Each structure stands twice: as C-alpha cells, then as structure tokens.
C-alpha cells in the first residue's frame, strides 16, 4: 500500500482524496444517522444490495457463498446487508472513522483500510461493487488505476458494478468505459438507478462491466 501513484505527470499522496478533503462531510456514526432516519421513515436503503443479489443470482445461480468486494464500503451499509443475505463479503475503505463504524456493526465481514487505486487483496471476487458515488470522490488522476485495481480483483465472468453521479468535469460514462476497457472489462448493463431504470443520459449512472471468461 502507501506510496505515490503517478499516471503521466500527475501524482497524489496516499490518503488524499476529494472525500477526505471535505471537512464538512459527516463521517462514522454521524454519516450513518441519515440512513437510519430514512429507514425509520419506511424508505428502502438497500437498493445496491438488491441489485448485487439479483446479478449474483442471474450470473451464478445464488448469492449464498459468492464472493463480493465492497470497494469504498464506508460504514458498511451495503457490505453488512450482503453478508446478512449470505454472501462472502470484504469491505475496503480509506477513511478510518468510517471503518470503525463498520467494524462495530459486524465482525463477519473482512474490513481493510486501503486506497482503491492501490488495493491488492491477493484474491478474486464474483462481484466488485462501488456504491454511494465512491468514484467521484477518489483523488484526481487516480480513476484509471482505481478501475484497473478493482478489475484485477474479478475472477473470469465476474462483474464490476458502480453507481455514481456523472459530470463532464469528473467522470462521464464514456471515460469510465474507456478505463474499464483498458482493464480488460466489457460493458454489459447501464441504468440510471439501482432499480434498473433505463439510462437516458441523466445525472446518475449504474454501470455493470464483466471480465470475460477467456
């Protein structure tokens, strides 16, 4: 881990991302409070887990025992829910306070403090999911490395699932697809919501790429 990544002439210091440069961002238990409020009001807060489970069933026949990496897991909302449904889940995040909250929720998930541009867990997964607009908060210039490292953790036939707000000055779908193709992945689905509403060039995209079997 650690060190300095250099795509071209850019560089970044480990741990310096758009997310942790936001001094006003709620973290840890405070971040979780809004989800608890939504859930108490009867709102569904597990749309990402619903989609990942559906994709696992469609692609592999079941969720039970299938390996999932939650990349940018935050406080573990998605990871813990997938574990509850029977998946074998690992969560990775760069924010220690978020991971502290996640660890307090579950010791069944394997939690790792790591940069998404440098992760190397020495194993592969059926699904790697990046939810919660993770990809627009990474350090500028590390997007290609981040997609490559997530793709490297997919077994043949595995799926990379990512949902984030799209903007021309950050990471539009076309550029994300370019990074995914460079990592050897092919686009198989794109929706505008985790509930699979059709994508119509709106301000949010959920993309699914696959590592080919060959």
mmCIF file of C-alpha atoms in Angstrom:
data_model
loop_
_atom_site.group_PDB
_atom_site.id
_atom_site.type_symbol
_atom_site.label_atom_id
_atom_site.label_comp_id
_atom_site.label_asym_id
_atom_site.label_seq_id
_atom_site.Cartn_x
_atom_site.Cartn_y
_atom_site.Cartn_z
ATOM 1 C CA UNK A 1 0.000 0.000 0.000
ATOM 2 C CA UNK A 2 1.292 3.539 0.600
ATOM 3 C CA UNK A 3 3.484 5.478 -1.743
ATOM 4 C CA UNK A 4 2.752 7.793 -4.639
ATOM 5 C CA UNK A 5 0.853 6.888 -7.796
ATOM 6 C CA UNK A 6 1.954 8.646 -10.996
ATOM 7 C CA UNK A 7 -0.363 8.448 -14.022
ATOM 8 C CA UNK A 8 1.545 10.546 -16.529
ATOM 9 C CA UNK A 9 2.729 13.726 -14.830
ATOM 10 C CA UNK A 10 0.128 13.664 -12.037
ATOM 11 C CA UNK A 11 0.788 12.431 -8.531
ATOM 12 C CA UNK A 12 -1.067 12.117 -5.272
ATOM 13 C CA UNK A 13 -0.260 11.467 -1.647
ATOM 14 C CA UNK A 14 -1.747 8.321 -0.153
ATOM 15 C CA UNK A 15 -4.995 9.112 1.627
ATOM 16 C CA UNK A 16 -5.586 12.495 -0.058
ATOM 17 C CA UNK A 17 -8.909 12.270 -1.913
ATOM 18 C CA UNK A 18 -11.818 14.555 -2.705
ATOM 19 C CA UNK A 19 -13.691 12.807 0.116
ATOM 20 C CA UNK A 20 -11.256 13.356 2.970
ATOM 21 C CA UNK A 21 -10.526 16.913 1.843
ATOM 22 C CA UNK A 22 -14.181 17.727 2.634
ATOM 23 C CA UNK A 23 -14.022 18.997 6.200
ATOM 24 C CA UNK A 24 -17.813 19.329 6.274
ATOM 25 C CA UNK A 25 -18.513 15.691 5.364
ATOM 26 C CA UNK A 26 -20.257 13.581 8.017
ATOM 27 C CA UNK A 27 -18.204 10.557 8.991
ATOM 28 C CA UNK A 28 -18.535 7.388 11.019
ATOM 29 C CA UNK A 29 -21.633 7.206 13.210
ATOM 30 C CA UNK A 30 -22.764 10.672 12.072
ATOM 31 C CA UNK A 31 -22.768 9.512 8.442
ATOM 32 C CA UNK A 32 -24.951 6.555 9.372
ATOM 33 C CA UNK A 33 -27.587 8.697 11.057
ATOM 34 C CA UNK A 34 -29.166 9.797 7.778
ATOM 35 C CA UNK A 35 -29.599 6.207 6.629
ATOM 36 C CA UNK A 36 -31.149 5.266 9.955
ATOM 37 C CA UNK A 37 -33.553 8.194 9.602
ATOM 38 C CA UNK A 38 -34.570 7.117 6.101
ATOM 39 C CA UNK A 39 -35.056 3.516 7.166
ATOM 40 C CA UNK A 40 -37.141 4.559 10.180
ATOM 41 C CA UNK A 41 -39.344 6.550 7.799
ATOM 42 C CA UNK A 42 -40.004 3.413 5.755
ATOM 43 C CA UNK A 43 -37.595 4.189 2.916
ATOM 44 C CA UNK A 44 -35.626 1.404 1.248
ATOM 45 C CA UNK A 45 -31.910 1.823 1.956
ATOM 46 C CA UNK A 46 -30.707 -1.412 0.361
ATOM 47 C CA UNK A 47 -31.141 -0.780 -3.348
ATOM 48 C CA UNK A 48 -27.467 -1.503 -4.031
ATOM 49 C CA UNK A 49 -27.609 -4.820 -2.178
ATOM 50 C CA UNK A 50 -30.824 -5.722 -4.002
ATOM 51 C CA UNK A 51 -29.149 -5.232 -7.374
ATOM 52 C CA UNK A 52 -25.959 -7.076 -6.409
ATOM 53 C CA UNK A 53 -28.005 -10.023 -5.139
ATOM 54 C CA UNK A 54 -30.056 -10.091 -8.357
ATOM 55 C CA UNK A 55 -26.905 -10.024 -10.509
ATOM 56 C CA UNK A 56 -25.326 -12.829 -8.476
ATOM 57 C CA UNK A 57 -28.426 -14.980 -8.856
ATOM 58 C CA UNK A 58 -28.667 -14.262 -12.590
ATOM 59 C CA UNK A 59 -24.962 -14.845 -13.275
ATOM 60 C CA UNK A 60 -24.039 -17.538 -10.739
ATOM 61 C CA UNK A 61 -27.324 -19.052 -9.593
ATOM 62 C CA UNK A 62 -27.268 -17.856 -5.970
ATOM 63 C CA UNK A 63 -25.927 -15.267 -3.555
ATOM 64 C CA UNK A 64 -25.002 -17.748 -0.839
ATOM 65 C CA UNK A 65 -21.241 -18.131 -0.590
ATOM 66 C CA UNK A 66 -20.483 -15.893 -3.568
ATOM 67 C CA UNK A 67 -17.546 -13.528 -3.021
ATOM 68 C CA UNK A 68 -18.234 -9.773 -3.041
ATOM 69 C CA UNK A 69 -15.799 -6.886 -2.597
ATOM 70 C CA UNK A 70 -17.411 -3.641 -1.432
ATOM 71 C CA UNK A 71 -14.899 -1.080 -2.725
ATOM 72 C CA UNK A 72 -15.343 2.148 -0.803
ATOM 73 C CA UNK A 73 -17.509 0.444 1.799
ATOM 74 C CA UNK A 74 -17.785 3.429 4.145
ATOM 75 C CA UNK A 75 -19.684 2.435 7.285
ATOM 76 C CA UNK A 76 -20.582 -0.950 5.828
ATOM 77 C CA UNK A 77 -24.242 -0.400 4.942
ATOM 78 C CA UNK A 78 -24.012 -2.414 1.703
ATOM 79 C CA UNK A 79 -21.399 -4.917 2.885
ATOM 80 C CA UNK A 80 -23.234 -5.858 6.076
ATOM 81 C CA UNK A 81 -26.519 -6.307 4.226
ATOM 82 C CA UNK A 82 -24.910 -8.562 1.602
ATOM 83 C CA UNK A 83 -23.298 -10.597 4.366
ATOM 84 C CA UNK A 84 -26.705 -10.932 6.032
ATOM 85 C CA UNK A 85 -28.053 -12.336 2.759
ATOM 86 C CA UNK A 86 -25.358 -14.999 2.592
ATOM 87 C CA UNK A 87 -22.537 -13.548 0.506
ATOM 88 C CA UNK A 88 -18.851 -13.809 1.475
ATOM 89 C CA UNK A 89 -18.055 -10.097 1.795
ATOM 90 C CA UNK A 90 -14.916 -7.992 2.111
ATOM 91 C CA UNK A 91 -15.047 -4.212 2.593
ATOM 92 C CA UNK A 92 -12.323 -1.699 1.729
ATOM 93 C CA UNK A 93 -12.222 1.997 2.568
ATOM 94 C CA UNK A 94 -9.659 4.748 3.082
ATOM 95 C CA UNK A 95 -11.453 6.553 5.927
ATOM 96 C CA UNK A 96 -10.581 5.058 9.350
ATOM 97 C CA UNK A 97 -13.598 6.620 11.073
ATOM 98 C CA UNK A 98 -15.968 5.043 8.565
ATOM 99 C CA UNK A 99 -14.295 1.658 9.045
ATOM 100 C CA UNK A 100 -14.535 1.970 12.826
ATOM 101 C CA UNK A 101 -18.313 2.224 12.473
ATOM 102 C CA UNK A 102 -18.361 -0.665 10.007
ATOM 103 C CA UNK A 103 -16.331 -2.911 12.318
ATOM 104 C CA UNK A 104 -18.719 -2.159 15.182
ATOM 105 C CA UNK A 105 -21.591 -3.448 13.056
ATOM 106 C CA UNK A 106 -20.107 -6.790 12.026
ATOM 107 C CA UNK A 107 -17.075 -8.961 12.571
ATOM 108 C CA UNK A 108 -18.228 -11.359 9.833
ATOM 109 C CA UNK A 109 -17.092 -9.009 7.059
ATOM 110 C CA UNK A 110 -13.369 -8.665 6.391
ATOM 111 C CA UNK A 111 -12.609 -4.937 6.714
ATOM 112 C CA UNK A 112 -9.493 -3.392 5.147
ATOM 113 C CA UNK A 113 -8.043 0.123 5.261
ATOM 114 C CA UNK A 114 -6.701 0.723 1.758
ATOM 115 C CA UNK A 115 -6.620 3.107 -1.180
ATOM 116 C CA UNK A 116 -8.817 1.964 -4.084
ATOM 117 C CA UNK A 117 -6.051 2.920 -6.525
ATOM 118 C CA UNK A 118 -3.634 0.505 -4.844
ATOM 119 C CA UNK A 119 -5.656 -2.371 -3.377
ATOM 120 C CA UNK A 120 -4.187 -5.858 -3.663
ATOM 121 C CA UNK A 121 -6.051 -8.404 -1.567
ATOM 122 C CA UNK A 122 -4.433 -11.418 -3.263
ATOM 123 C CA UNK A 123 -7.816 -12.930 -4.146
ATOM 124 C CA UNK A 124 -10.641 -12.527 -6.638
ATOM 125 C CA UNK A 125 -14.383 -11.977 -6.357
ATOM 126 C CA UNK A 126 -17.599 -12.690 -8.223
ATOM 127 C CA UNK A 127 -18.695 -9.051 -7.853
ATOM 128 C CA UNK A 128 -16.826 -5.875 -7.012
ATOM 129 C CA UNK A 129 -19.269 -3.099 -6.160
ATOM 130 C CA UNK A 130 -18.572 0.612 -5.733
ATOM 131 C CA UNK A 131 -21.716 2.298 -4.418
ATOM 132 C CA UNK A 132 -22.517 5.679 -2.891
ATOM 133 C CA UNK A 133 -20.829 7.826 -5.579
ATOM 134 C CA UNK A 134 -17.442 6.490 -4.421
ATOM 135 C CA UNK A 135 -15.799 7.065 -7.776
ATOM 136 C CA UNK A 136 -16.278 10.834 -7.861
ATOM 137 C CA UNK A 137 -14.512 11.226 -4.509
ATOM 138 C CA UNK A 138 -11.237 9.491 -5.388
ATOM 139 C CA UNK A 139 -8.044 11.506 -5.808
ATOM 140 C CA UNK A 140 -7.989 13.335 -9.166
ATOM 141 C CA UNK A 141 -5.978 11.394 -11.727
ATOM 142 C CA UNK A 142 -6.312 8.015 -9.988
ATOM 143 C CA UNK A 143 -9.502 6.950 -11.772
ATOM 144 C CA UNK A 144 -7.741 4.672 -14.310
ATOM 145 C CA UNK A 145 -5.668 2.962 -11.611
ATOM 146 C CA UNK A 146 -8.732 2.519 -9.422
ATOM 147 C CA UNK A 147 -10.744 0.843 -12.178
ATOM 148 C CA UNK A 148 -7.755 -1.322 -13.069
ATOM 149 C CA UNK A 149 -7.241 -2.465 -9.458
ATOM 150 C CA UNK A 150 -10.931 -3.275 -8.988
ATOM 151 C CA UNK A 151 -10.955 -5.165 -12.266
ATOM 152 C CA UNK A 152 -7.872 -7.108 -11.197
ATOM 153 C CA UNK A 153 -9.902 -8.494 -8.280
ATOM 154 C CA UNK A 154 -12.545 -10.047 -10.567
ATOM 155 C CA UNK A 155 -12.473 -13.712 -11.457
ATOM 156 C CA UNK A 156 -13.394 -14.659 -15.074
ATOM 157 C CA UNK A 157 -17.066 -13.862 -15.546
ATOM 158 C CA UNK A 158 -17.030 -11.552 -12.528
ATOM 159 C CA UNK A 159 -18.897 -8.251 -12.518
ATOM 160 C CA UNK A 160 -17.755 -4.730 -11.670
ATOM 161 C CA UNK A 161 -20.778 -2.705 -10.511
ATOM 162 C CA UNK A 162 -20.514 1.049 -9.937
ATOM 163 C CA UNK A 163 -23.032 3.816 -9.382
ATOM 164 C CA UNK A 164 -22.094 7.493 -9.307
ATOM 165 C CA UNK A 165 -23.201 10.963 -10.355
ATOM 166 C CA UNK A 166 -21.948 11.755 -13.834
ATOM 167 C CA UNK A 167 -20.443 15.044 -14.931
ATOM 168 C CA UNK A 168 -18.202 16.042 -17.802
ATOM 169 C CA UNK A 169 -15.653 17.606 -15.465
ATOM 170 C CA UNK A 170 -15.369 14.485 -13.301
ATOM 171 C CA UNK A 171 -16.057 11.012 -14.670
ATOM 172 C CA UNK A 172 -18.582 10.792 -17.520
ATOM 173 C CA UNK A 173 -19.701 7.274 -18.529
ATOM 174 C CA UNK A 174 -17.676 7.378 -21.747
ATOM 175 C CA UNK A 175 -14.441 7.955 -19.847
ATOM 176 C CA UNK A 176 -15.335 5.343 -17.243
ATOM 177 C CA UNK A 177 -15.980 2.845 -20.059
ATOM 178 C CA UNK A 178 -12.577 3.706 -21.524
ATOM 179 C CA UNK A 179 -10.863 2.942 -18.201
ATOM 180 C CA UNK A 180 -12.835 -0.297 -17.883
ATOM 181 C CA UNK A 181 -11.911 -1.400 -21.404
ATOM 182 C CA UNK A 182 -8.245 -0.701 -20.651
ATOM 183 C CA UNK A 183 -8.630 -3.008 -17.636
ATOM 184 C CA UNK A 184 -9.979 -5.768 -19.879
ATOM 185 C CA UNK A 185 -13.643 -5.359 -18.949
ATOM 186 C CA UNK A 186 -16.703 -5.159 -21.185
ATOM 187 C CA UNK A 187 -19.891 -3.161 -20.581
ATOM 188 C CA UNK A 188 -22.953 -5.365 -20.137
ATOM 189 C CA UNK A 189 -25.509 -3.041 -18.474
ATOM 190 C CA UNK A 190 -26.084 0.624 -17.727
ATOM 191 C CA UNK A 191 -29.055 2.009 -15.799
ATOM 192 C CA UNK A 192 -29.948 5.332 -14.222
ATOM 193 C CA UNK A 193 -30.855 3.814 -10.835
ATOM 194 C CA UNK A 194 -30.027 0.789 -8.717
ATOM 195 C CA UNK A 195 -33.578 -0.347 -9.506
ATOM 196 C CA UNK A 196 -32.605 -0.719 -13.195
ATOM 197 C CA UNK A 197 -34.486 2.257 -14.637
ATOM 198 C CA UNK A 198 -33.366 2.894 -18.216
ATOM 199 C CA UNK A 199 -30.347 5.161 -18.655
ATOM 200 C CA UNK A 200 -31.218 8.344 -20.540
ATOM 201 C CA UNK A 201 -28.084 10.496 -20.221
ATOM 202 C CA UNK A 202 -29.200 11.763 -16.823
ATOM 203 C CA UNK A 203 -27.035 12.806 -13.890
ATOM 204 C CA UNK A 204 -26.593 9.322 -12.371
ATOM 205 C CA UNK A 205 -25.442 6.041 -13.864
ATOM 206 C CA UNK A 206 -25.164 2.479 -12.582
ATOM 207 C CA UNK A 207 -22.758 0.564 -14.795
ATOM 208 C CA UNK A 208 -22.024 -3.155 -14.907
ATOM 209 C CA UNK A 209 -18.855 -4.421 -16.601
ATOM 210 C CA UNK A 210 -17.753 -8.042 -16.879
ATOM 211 C CA UNK A 211 -14.364 -9.712 -17.021
ATOM 212 C CA UNK A 212 -14.641 -12.102 -19.980
ATOM 213 C CA UNK A 213 -14.262 -15.810 -19.363
ATOM 214 C CA UNK A 214 -11.436 -16.043 -21.873
#
